[in-house]
PDB file of C-alpha atoms in Angstrom:
ATOM      1  CA  MET A   1     235.582  44.628  -2.445  1.00 47.00           C
ATOM      2  CA  GLU A   2     233.173  42.565  -0.400  1.00 57.00           C
ATOM      3  CA  LYS A   3     230.275  44.387   1.261  1.00 55.00           C
ATOM      4  CA  SER A   4     230.066  44.402   5.026  1.00 64.00           C
ATOM      5  CA  GLU A   5     226.820  44.450   6.948  1.00 76.00           C
ATOM      6  CA  ILE A   6     226.050  46.883   9.735  1.00 82.00           C
ATOM      7  CA  MET A   7     223.167  46.003  12.012  1.00 85.00           C
ATOM      8  CA  ILE A   8     221.527  48.646  14.201  1.00 83.00           C
ATOM      9  CA  PHE A   9     219.027  48.291  17.005  1.00 83.00           C
ATOM     10  CA  ASP A  10     216.839  51.278  17.818  1.00 78.00           C
ATOM     11  CA  PRO A  11     213.876  50.644  20.109  1.00 76.00           C
ATOM     12  CA  ALA A  12     212.003  53.447  18.311  1.00 74.00           C
ATOM     13  CA  GLU A  13     212.155  51.511  15.017  1.00 65.00           C
ATOM     14  CA  ASN A  14     210.393  48.274  14.139  1.00 57.00           C
ATOM     15  CA  GLY A  15     213.124  46.724  12.018  1.00 50.00           C
ATOM     16  CA  SER A  16     211.677  48.008   8.755  1.00 55.00           C
ATOM     17  CA  LYS A  17     214.493  50.380   7.796  1.00 55.00           C
ATOM     18  CA  HIS A  18     217.152  49.184   5.394  1.00 55.00           C
ATOM     19  CA  GLY A  19     219.860  50.960   3.425  1.00 53.00           C
ATOM     20  CA  SER A  20     223.064  50.271   1.526  1.00 51.00           C
ATOM     21  CA  ASN A  21     225.923  51.791  -0.420  1.00 52.00           C
ATOM     22  CA  LYS A  22     228.921  50.371  -2.283  1.00 52.00           C
ATOM     23  CA  LYS A  23     230.805  49.429   0.896  1.00 57.00           C
ATOM     24  CA  SER A  24     228.176  48.408   3.413  1.00 62.00           C
ATOM     25  CA  GLU A  25     224.593  47.428   3.993  1.00 76.00           C
ATOM     26  CA  VAL A  26     222.675  48.774   6.984  1.00 82.00           C
ATOM     27  CA  VAL A  27     219.970  46.643   8.568  1.00 83.00           C
ATOM     28  CA  PHE A  28     217.797  47.573  11.546  1.00 84.00           C
ATOM     29  CA  ALA A  29     217.362  44.582  13.862  1.00 86.00           C
ATOM     30  CA  LYS A  30     213.781  43.841  14.841  1.00 86.00           C
ATOM     31  CA  SER A  31     214.739  42.891  18.400  1.00 89.00           C
ATOM     32  CA  LEU A  32     217.700  42.722  20.764  1.00 91.00           C
ATOM     33  CA  LYS A  33     217.670  38.948  20.392  1.00 93.00           C
ATOM     34  CA  ASP A  34     217.963  39.228  16.593  1.00 91.00           C
ATOM     35  CA  LEU A  35     220.799  41.723  16.933  1.00 91.00           C
ATOM     36  CA  TYR A  36     222.889  39.579  19.255  1.00 94.00           C
ATOM     37  CA  LEU A  37     222.258  36.357  17.343  1.00 94.00           C
ATOM     38  CA  ALA A  38     223.526  37.997  14.139  1.00 92.00           C
ATOM     39  CA  CYS A  39     226.543  39.918  15.465  1.00 93.00           C
ATOM     40  CA  ASP A  40     229.876  39.023  17.060  1.00 94.00           C
ATOM     41  CA  THR A  41     230.934  42.617  17.777  1.00 95.00           C
ATOM     42  CA  VAL A  42     228.663  45.198  19.373  1.00 94.00           C
ATOM     43  CA  PHE A  43     229.366  48.908  19.765  1.00 94.00           C
ATOM     44  CA  LEU A  44     227.607  50.386  22.774  1.00 94.00           C
ATOM     45  CA  ALA A  45     227.019  53.980  21.672  1.00 91.00           C
ATOM     46  CA  VAL A  46     224.677  55.405  24.282  1.00 91.00           C
ATOM     47  CA  PRO A  47     224.742  58.444  26.593  1.00 93.00           C
ATOM     48  CA  ILE A  48     226.731  57.859  29.785  1.00 94.00           C
ATOM     49  CA  ASP A  49     223.655  58.410  31.964  1.00 95.00           C
ATOM     50  CA  SER A  50     221.900  55.509  30.162  1.00 95.00           C
ATOM     51  CA  PHE A  51     224.882  53.169  30.105  1.00 96.00           C
ATOM     52  CA  GLU A  52     223.988  51.005  33.109  1.00 97.00           C
ATOM     53  CA  LYS A  53     220.335  50.746  32.062  1.00 97.00           C
ATOM     54  CA  VAL A  54     221.384  49.598  28.579  1.00 96.00           C
ATOM     55  CA  CYS A  55     223.938  47.119  29.950  1.00 97.00           C
ATOM     56  CA  LYS A  56     221.367  45.618  32.289  1.00 97.00           C
ATOM     57  CA  LYS A  57     218.808  45.261  29.467  1.00 96.00           C
ATOM     58  CA  HIS A  58     221.275  43.856  26.912  1.00 97.00           C
ATOM     59  CA  ALA A  59     223.321  41.583  29.212  1.00 98.00           C
ATOM     60  CA  PRO A  60     221.017  38.532  28.908  1.00 97.00           C
ATOM     61  CA  PHE A  61     221.880  38.403  25.181  1.00 97.00           C
ATOM     62  CA  TRP A  62     225.669  38.711  25.580  1.00 97.00           C
ATOM     63  CA  LYS A  63     227.316  35.399  24.681  1.00 97.00           C
ATOM     64  CA  ASN A  64     230.901  35.363  23.365  1.00 97.00           C
ATOM     65  CA  HIS A  65     230.571  38.920  22.045  1.00 97.00           C
ATOM     66  CA  LEU A  66     233.178  41.639  21.720  1.00 97.00           C
ATOM     67  CA  LEU A  67     231.590  44.603  23.534  1.00 97.00           C
ATOM     68  CA  VAL A  68     233.017  47.944  22.412  1.00 96.00           C
ATOM     69  CA  ASP A  69     232.355  51.035  24.511  1.00 95.00           C
ATOM     70  CA  VAL A  70     232.703  54.411  22.768  1.00 94.00           C
ATOM     71  CA  CYS A  71     231.986  56.782  25.672  1.00 92.00           C
ATOM     72  CA  SER A  72     234.520  59.547  26.211  1.00 91.00           C
ATOM     73  CA  VAL A  73     234.948  58.550  29.873  1.00 92.00           C
ATOM     74  CA  LYS A  74     236.139  55.086  30.905  1.00 92.00           C
ATOM     75  CA  VAL A  75     235.669  54.432  34.632  1.00 96.00           C
ATOM     76  CA  HIS A  76     231.872  54.127  34.649  1.00 96.00           C
ATOM     77  CA  PRO A  77     231.616  52.039  31.435  1.00 96.00           C
ATOM     78  CA  GLN A  78     234.368  49.731  32.680  1.00 97.00           C
ATOM     79  CA  LYS A  79     232.601  49.167  35.996  1.00 97.00           C
ATOM     80  CA  MET A  80     229.257  48.518  34.301  1.00 98.00           C
ATOM     81  CA  LEU A  81     230.657  46.128  31.708  1.00 98.00           C
ATOM     82  CA  GLU A  82     232.591  44.227  34.363  1.00 97.00           C
ATOM     83  CA  LYS A  83     229.398  44.059  36.442  1.00 98.00           C
ATOM     84  CA  TYR A  84     227.047  42.851  33.676  1.00 98.00           C
ATOM     85  CA  ALA A  85     229.163  41.113  30.999  1.00 98.00           C
ATOM     86  CA  PRO A  86     229.642  37.362  31.358  1.00 97.00           C
ATOM     87  CA  ALA A  87     233.164  35.930  31.442  1.00 97.00           C
ATOM     88  CA  ASP A  88     232.924  34.692  27.833  1.00 98.00           C
ATOM     89  CA  CYS A  89     232.675  38.266  26.492  1.00 98.00           C
ATOM     90  CA  GLN A  90     235.586  40.519  25.656  1.00 98.00           C
ATOM     91  CA  ILE A  91     235.479  44.200  26.551  1.00 97.00           C
ATOM     92  CA  LEU A  92     237.172  46.957  24.560  1.00 97.00           C
ATOM     93  CA  LEU A  93     237.058  50.477  26.007  1.00 96.00           C
ATOM     94  CA  THR A  94     237.706  53.118  23.350  1.00 94.00           C
ATOM     95  CA  HIS A  95     237.259  56.859  22.867  1.00 87.00           C
ATOM     96  CA  PRO A  96     234.855  58.275  20.234  1.00 83.00           C
ATOM     97  CA  LEU A  97     237.815  59.899  18.441  1.00 82.00           C
ATOM     98  CA  PHE A  98     239.696  56.569  18.285  1.00 67.00           C
TER      99      PHE A  98
END
C-alpha cells in the first residue's frame, strides 16, 4: 500500500511538526502559500463563527482546488464559499459524520 500525505496548517505552529504511520504521513505546512501549492483538496475544518474570516484569509491562495466544508450546517458555509471561492474551484459541502 502506498503512503498518502496529509498536510495541516495551524497558525500556532511553525511548520516544525511531522509524524507518520504505516498508512499516512502528516506534515505541518509552514505557511498558507505552502499548503495551497502542495495540495489539490482542502478540508475547511473550522468553527462556524470563524468560517468567513478563514475563507477571506485563504481565498487568495485558492486556484483549481477542491474545497471541502465539514461544518454541520450548510447555508452559511455555502454562502461564504460562493462569495470567496474563484470560479475555477470546486465546492463540496459535507457533514462531519459523512
